[in-house]
Coordinates of C-alpha atoms and ligand atoms in Angstrom, one line a residue:
M1 CA 0.0 -0.2 -0.4
I2 CA 2.8 2.3 1.3
N3 CA 4.4 2.0 -2.3
K4 CA 1.6 2.8 -4.1
I5 CA 0.9 5.9 -2.6
K6 CA 4.5 6.6 -3.6
E7 CA 3.8 5.9 -7.2
H8 CA 0.9 8.5 -7.0
L9 CA 2.9 11.1 -5.4
K10 CA 5.5 11.2 -8.5
K11 CA 2.8 11.1 -10.7
I12 CA 1.1 14.0 -9.3
E13 CA 4.4 15.9 -9.5
V14 CA 4.4 15.7 -13.0
L15 CA 0.7 15.8 -13.8
T16 CA 0.0 18.6 -16.2
A17 CA -3.5 20.6 -17.3
T18 CA -4.3 23.5 -19.0
T19 CA -7.9 23.3 -19.8
A20 CA -10.4 23.9 -16.7
E21 CA -11.7 19.9 -17.9
E22 CA -8.5 18.5 -17.8
I23 CA -8.0 20.1 -14.3
E24 CA -11.4 18.7 -13.3
K25 CA -10.5 15.0 -14.6
I26 CA -7.3 15.1 -12.3
R27 CA -10.0 16.1 -9.8
I28 CA -12.4 13.3 -10.3
E29 CA -9.8 10.5 -10.4
Y30 CA -8.0 11.5 -6.9
L31 CA -10.7 12.5 -4.5
G32 CA -14.3 11.2 -7.1
K33 CA -16.8 9.0 -5.6
K34 CA -14.9 5.5 -7.4
G35 CA -11.3 8.1 -7.1
V36 CA -8.1 6.2 -6.2
F37 CA -8.8 8.0 -2.3
K38 CA -12.1 5.8 -2.3
D39 CA -9.7 3.0 -3.0
L40 CA -6.9 3.8 -0.4
M41 CA -9.7 4.2 1.8
D42 CA -11.1 0.9 1.5
D43 CA -7.7 -0.6 1.8
F44 CA -7.1 1.6 5.2
K45 CA -9.9 -0.2 6.8
Q46 CA -8.8 -3.6 6.2
L47 CA -5.4 -3.0 7.5
E48 CA -4.0 -3.8 11.0
N49 CA -4.9 -1.4 13.9
K50 CA -1.0 -0.8 14.3
L51 CA -0.3 0.2 10.5
K52 CA -3.2 2.1 10.4
P53 CA -1.4 5.7 12.3
E54 CA 1.2 5.3 9.7
M55 CA -0.7 4.6 7.2
G56 CA -3.4 7.2 7.7
K57 CA -0.8 9.7 7.6
A58 CA 0.8 9.0 4.8
I59 CA -2.6 8.8 3.0
N60 CA -3.3 12.4 4.7
E61 CA -0.1 13.6 2.9
L62 CA -0.6 12.9 -0.8
K63 CA -3.8 13.9 -0.2
S64 CA -2.8 17.6 0.6
S65 CA -0.1 17.3 -2.4
V66 CA -2.9 16.4 -4.7
Q67 CA -5.3 19.5 -3.2
E68 CA -2.3 21.6 -3.8
K69 CA -1.7 20.4 -7.4
L70 CA -5.1 21.6 -8.3
E71 CA -4.5 24.7 -7.0
K72 CA -1.2 25.2 -8.8
L73 CA -3.1 24.3 -12.4
K74 CA -6.2 25.9 -11.5
S75 CA -4.1 29.5 -10.6
S76 CA -1.9 28.8 -13.8
Q77 CA -5.4 28.1 -16.0
K78 CA -6.3 31.5 -14.6
V79 CA -3.0 33.5 -15.5
S80 CA -3.1 32.0 -19.1
S81 CA -6.6 32.6 -19.8
G82 CA -6.2 35.7 -18.6
K83 CA -3.7 36.3 -20.9
S84 CA -5.8 35.7 -23.8
K85 CA -8.0 37.7 -22.7
N86 CA -6.0 41.0 -22.6
T87 CA -5.1 40.9 -26.3
L88 CA -6.0 43.0 -28.1
D89 CA -7.4 42.8 -32.4
L90 CA -5.9 45.8 -33.2
S91 CA -7.4 45.1 -36.8
R92 CA -11.4 45.1 -35.2
P93 CA -12.9 47.6 -36.6
A94 CA -13.5 50.6 -33.8
G95 CA -17.3 50.6 -31.9
E96 CA -19.3 54.3 -32.8
T97 CA -19.3 56.7 -30.2
E98 CA -22.3 58.5 -30.0
A99 CA -21.5 62.6 -30.4
G100 CA -24.0 64.5 -28.4
S101 CA -25.6 67.6 -29.9
R102 CA -26.2 71.4 -29.2
H103 CA -29.2 72.5 -27.1
P104 CA -31.4 74.8 -30.0
I105 CA -31.2 77.5 -27.2
S106 CA -27.7 77.2 -28.0
I107 CA -27.6 76.9 -31.3
V108 CA -29.7 80.1 -31.9
R109 CA -28.2 82.3 -29.5
Q110 CA -24.9 81.8 -31.0
Q111 CA -25.9 82.9 -34.4
I112 CA -27.3 85.9 -33.3
I113 CA -23.8 86.4 -31.4
D114 CA -22.0 85.7 -34.7
I115 CA -24.7 88.3 -36.5
F116 CA -23.8 90.9 -34.3
S117 CA -20.1 90.3 -33.3
R118 CA -20.0 91.0 -37.7
I119 CA -20.9 94.4 -37.5
G120 CA -18.5 95.1 -34.0
F121 CA -21.0 94.1 -30.7
T122 CA -19.0 92.8 -28.1
V123 CA -20.4 90.2 -25.7
S124 CA -21.7 91.6 -21.9
E125 CA -22.4 89.3 -19.5
G126 CA -24.1 90.1 -16.1
P127 CA -25.3 88.4 -13.1
E128 CA -29.3 86.6 -12.7
I129 CA -30.1 88.0 -9.4
E130 CA -30.2 91.6 -9.6
D131 CA -31.0 94.7 -7.0
D132 CA -33.9 97.0 -7.7
W133 CA -31.7 99.4 -9.6
H134 CA -30.2 97.4 -12.2
N135 CA -33.0 95.7 -12.9
F136 CA -36.3 98.8 -12.5
S137 CA -35.0 102.2 -11.4
A138 CA -31.7 102.9 -13.2
L139 CA -34.7 102.0 -16.6
N140 CA -36.0 104.4 -15.5
F141 CA -39.5 102.2 -13.9
P142 CA -41.5 104.5 -12.0
K143 CA -42.0 103.2 -9.0
E144 CA -45.1 101.7 -8.9
H145 CA -44.9 100.2 -12.6
P146 CA -46.5 96.7 -12.4
A147 CA -43.6 95.1 -13.3
R148 CA -41.9 95.4 -10.0
D149 CA -45.3 93.3 -8.6
M150 CA -45.0 90.2 -6.6
Q151 CA -46.7 88.7 -9.8
D152 CA -44.1 89.5 -12.0
T153 CA -41.0 89.1 -10.5
F154 CA -39.1 86.5 -8.1
F155 CA -38.0 88.1 -4.7
L156 CA -35.4 86.6 -3.1
D157 CA -37.2 85.4 0.3
K158 CA -33.5 85.6 2.7
N159 CA -33.5 89.7 0.8
Q160 CA -36.1 91.0 -0.9
E161 CA -34.0 93.9 -1.9
L162 CA -33.0 91.3 -4.5
A163 CA -34.6 89.1 -7.2
L164 CA -34.2 87.5 -10.1
R165 CA -34.2 89.8 -13.0
T166 CA -37.2 89.3 -15.3
H167 CA -34.6 90.9 -18.6
T168 CA -31.5 91.3 -19.9
S169 CA -32.2 94.9 -19.6
S170 CA -30.4 94.9 -16.7
V171 CA -27.6 94.3 -18.8
Q172 CA -27.7 97.5 -19.9
V173 CA -27.1 99.5 -16.6
R174 CA -24.3 96.9 -15.5
V175 CA -22.1 98.0 -18.8
M176 CA -23.2 102.1 -18.7
E177 CA -21.7 102.1 -15.3
N178 CA -18.5 100.7 -16.1
E179 CA -17.6 101.6 -19.7
N180 CA -18.0 104.6 -21.5
P181 CA -19.0 105.5 -25.3
P182 CA -19.0 104.1 -27.9
I183 CA -20.6 101.3 -26.3
R184 CA -21.4 98.7 -28.8
T185 CA -22.7 95.2 -27.1
I186 CA -25.0 92.9 -26.9
S187 CA -26.0 91.1 -23.9
P188 CA -27.3 86.8 -23.7
G189 CA -28.3 85.8 -20.5
R190 CA -31.6 84.0 -18.6
V191 CA -34.1 85.8 -17.3
F192 CA -37.2 84.6 -14.8
R193 CA -40.4 85.9 -14.6
N194 CA -43.1 84.6 -12.1
E195 CA -45.5 83.3 -14.7
A196 CA -47.7 80.2 -15.5
I197 CA -45.8 77.6 -17.7
S198 CA -47.7 77.0 -21.0
A199 CA -46.7 76.3 -24.6
R200 CA -45.8 80.1 -25.4
A201 CA -44.4 81.4 -21.6
H202 CA -42.2 80.1 -19.5
C203 CA -40.4 81.4 -15.8
I204 CA -37.2 80.7 -16.9
F205 CA -35.8 81.7 -20.6
H206 CA -33.3 84.1 -22.4
Q207 CA -32.7 87.1 -23.9
V208 CA -31.0 89.1 -25.8
E209 CA -30.5 92.3 -25.1
G210 CA -29.1 94.8 -27.8
L211 CA -27.2 98.2 -26.7
Y212 CA -25.1 100.8 -28.9
I213 CA -24.5 104.9 -27.4
D214 CA -21.9 106.9 -29.5
K215 CA -22.8 110.7 -30.7
D216 CA -25.2 111.4 -33.1
V217 CA -26.6 107.4 -33.1
S218 CA -30.3 108.1 -34.4
F219 CA -33.1 106.0 -35.2
A220 CA -32.3 104.7 -38.7
D221 CA -29.1 103.3 -37.7
L222 CA -31.5 101.3 -35.3
K223 CA -33.3 100.6 -38.1
Q224 CA -30.8 99.6 -39.9
T225 CA -29.4 97.6 -38.2
L226 CA -32.8 95.5 -37.4
L227 CA -32.8 95.2 -40.9
Y228 CA -29.7 93.6 -41.5
F229 CA -30.4 91.3 -38.4
A230 CA -33.0 89.6 -39.7
R231 CA -31.8 89.6 -43.1
E232 CA -28.8 87.7 -41.9
F233 CA -31.0 84.9 -39.6
F234 CA -34.5 84.7 -41.7
G235 CA -32.9 85.7 -44.8
E236 CA -32.2 87.9 -47.4
E237 CA -35.3 88.9 -48.2
T238 CA -36.7 89.3 -45.1
E239 CA -38.9 92.4 -44.9
I240 CA -39.4 94.3 -41.2
R241 CA -41.4 96.7 -39.9
L242 CA -41.5 99.1 -36.8
R243 CA -44.7 99.5 -34.3
P244 CA -45.0 102.6 -31.8
S245 CA -45.0 100.9 -28.7
Y246 CA -43.7 101.3 -24.9
F247 CA -40.7 100.7 -22.8
P248 CA -40.3 102.5 -19.8
F249 CA -36.2 102.7 -20.8
T250 CA -36.7 104.3 -24.5
E251 CA -38.0 107.0 -25.8
P252 CA -39.5 106.1 -29.0
S253 CA -39.9 102.7 -28.4
A254 CA -41.1 100.2 -31.2
E255 CA -41.6 96.7 -31.8
M256 CA -40.1 95.6 -34.3
D257 CA -42.3 92.3 -36.5
I258 CA -41.0 90.4 -39.6
Y259 CA -42.7 89.2 -42.7
W260 CA -43.4 85.8 -42.1
G261 CA -45.7 85.8 -45.2
L262 CA -49.3 83.1 -45.1
N263 CA -48.5 80.1 -47.2
S264 CA -50.1 78.0 -45.0
E265 CA -52.7 77.7 -42.9
A266 CA -50.0 77.9 -40.3
D267 CA -48.8 80.8 -41.3
Y268 CA -52.2 82.2 -40.7
R269 CA -52.4 80.8 -37.6
I270 CA -48.8 81.7 -35.8
T271 CA -49.6 85.2 -37.6
K272 CA -52.9 85.7 -36.4
G273 CA -53.6 86.0 -39.9
T274 CA -51.8 89.1 -40.4
G275 CA -48.5 87.6 -41.8
W276 CA -46.3 89.9 -40.1
L277 CA -44.8 88.1 -36.5
E278 CA -43.2 90.9 -33.7
I279 CA -39.9 89.2 -33.1
M280 CA -37.7 92.3 -30.0
G281 CA -38.8 95.5 -28.8
C282 CA -36.7 98.4 -29.4
G283 CA -36.5 102.4 -29.4
M284 CA -34.1 105.4 -28.3
V285 CA -32.1 105.4 -25.0
D286 CA -34.4 107.0 -22.9
P287 CA -32.0 110.3 -21.4
N288 CA -33.0 109.9 -18.3
V289 CA -31.5 106.3 -18.6
L290 CA -28.3 107.9 -19.8
K291 CA -28.3 110.5 -17.2
S292 CA -28.8 107.2 -14.6
N293 CA -25.9 105.9 -15.9
G294 CA -23.6 108.6 -15.9
I295 CA -23.6 109.7 -19.5
D296 CA -24.3 112.8 -20.2
P297 CA -28.1 113.0 -23.1
N298 CA -26.7 116.1 -24.5
V299 CA -22.8 114.4 -26.0
Y300 CA -24.5 110.8 -26.8
S301 CA -27.6 109.3 -27.9
G302 CA -28.2 105.2 -28.6
Y303 CA -30.5 102.8 -29.1
A304 CA -31.2 99.6 -27.8
F305 CA -33.3 96.0 -28.3
G306 CA -34.2 92.7 -26.7
M307 CA -35.3 89.6 -28.2
G308 CA -36.6 86.3 -26.6
I309 CA -34.2 83.7 -27.9
E310 CA -36.4 80.9 -27.4
R311 CA -39.3 83.0 -29.4
I312 CA -36.3 82.9 -32.2
A313 CA -36.4 79.3 -31.7
M314 CA -39.4 78.4 -32.1
L315 CA -39.6 80.2 -35.3
K316 CA -36.2 78.9 -36.9
Y317 CA -37.1 75.4 -36.5
Q318 CA -41.2 75.5 -36.3
V319 CA -41.5 73.9 -32.1
K320 CA -45.2 75.0 -31.3
D321 CA -44.4 74.4 -27.7
L322 CA -41.8 76.5 -25.4
R323 CA -41.8 73.7 -22.8
M324 CA -39.8 71.7 -25.2
F325 CA -36.9 73.3 -24.9
F326 CA -36.6 73.0 -20.7
E327 CA -38.1 68.8 -20.8
N328 CA -34.5 67.4 -22.3
D329 CA -36.0 64.4 -23.9
V330 CA -33.4 63.5 -26.2
R331 CA -35.4 62.2 -29.0
F332 CA -36.1 66.2 -29.7
L333 CA -32.6 67.2 -28.3
K334 CA -31.1 65.0 -31.4
Q335 CA -33.0 66.8 -33.9
F336 CA -30.7 69.9 -33.5
S337 CA -27.2 70.1 -35.5
S338 CA -25.0 72.7 -34.5
A339 CA -24.3 74.1 -38.1
Y340 CA -27.0 76.4 -39.1
Ligands
DAH1 N1 -36.6 94.3 -21.5 C1 -38.0 94.3 -22.6 C2 -38.9 92.6 -22.3 O1 -38.0 92.2 -21.6 C3 -37.4 94.3 -24.2 C4 -36.9 95.4 -24.5 C5 -37.2 96.3 -25.3 C6 -35.2 96.1 -24.7 C7 -37.1 97.5 -25.5 C8 -34.9 96.8 -25.0 C9 -36.0 97.6 -25.7 O2 -33.3 97.5 -24.4 O3 -35.3 98.8 -25.8 O4 -39.5 92.2 -22.6

């Protein structure tokens, strides 16, 4: 019996196996129900008691060397199969990477910036949290003006002196405070109004403000600049008209419409049957506003304008519901390429 064990020990030492199946076969051969150990134990039971301790020890030694061998084989198999997994196939075609797309509001915003920067307008920004002075007072809003109401404006809970800006006209004030004329700048940004959310209104939206101050700036300059913008944005043939309006910070004030046409039923709906669509508010900067901001209205004059980016994006992309710009539905956002 001891010789049998010795033979097995020698055999085990030189055993090789590379696959999991081969290793399992060895395990079964030795440790299985009908394996070598089963036979040895059967023989062991027949032994005289005095031989049992020595033989038991030999069997245990054999058992541990079998187990050690199996472990060794397993771990070397892991290493080699690990190696094969890491082998790179450099000829394999690359997987597709899905590129994101820019948000339609960002695309239109950039297009507006590009159009105005071609005629010398810089880009300026101001804070979204504003005080009464920058959002209202310096822009000639009378104290009792309804826009200051809680209904329209989000005031800060912690400090009722501060509010979320209701328009980007507040940036006009910041620019006039910090720069001397000539000033030629546009200010894109987010604005906030306490309004019920619907297909045509939202409590957050985007505007672009424009401000031009120099000597001898006239209403004709304003009209020509806006015509240039409309034609660059909506096409060479675009016609505009200016309708008299009222804003506290401009005098005279106007609203600019573009001729959209009446070619389809939808055109009748969006232009209310007139063919004209309102695009922005504008006017000559009120002398009171210049004065409030330290600019002499006897020397300088200027014009200002402000437009809603969502409104322009809705027209450009024929989007019927403003809320879509804020919902971040990938199926909607995917449709806009950043080229324009
Ligand atoms: N601030 C106005 C608004 O939010 C838009 C506007 C109108 C801006 C006329 C101007 C302007 O600069 O001259 O509705």
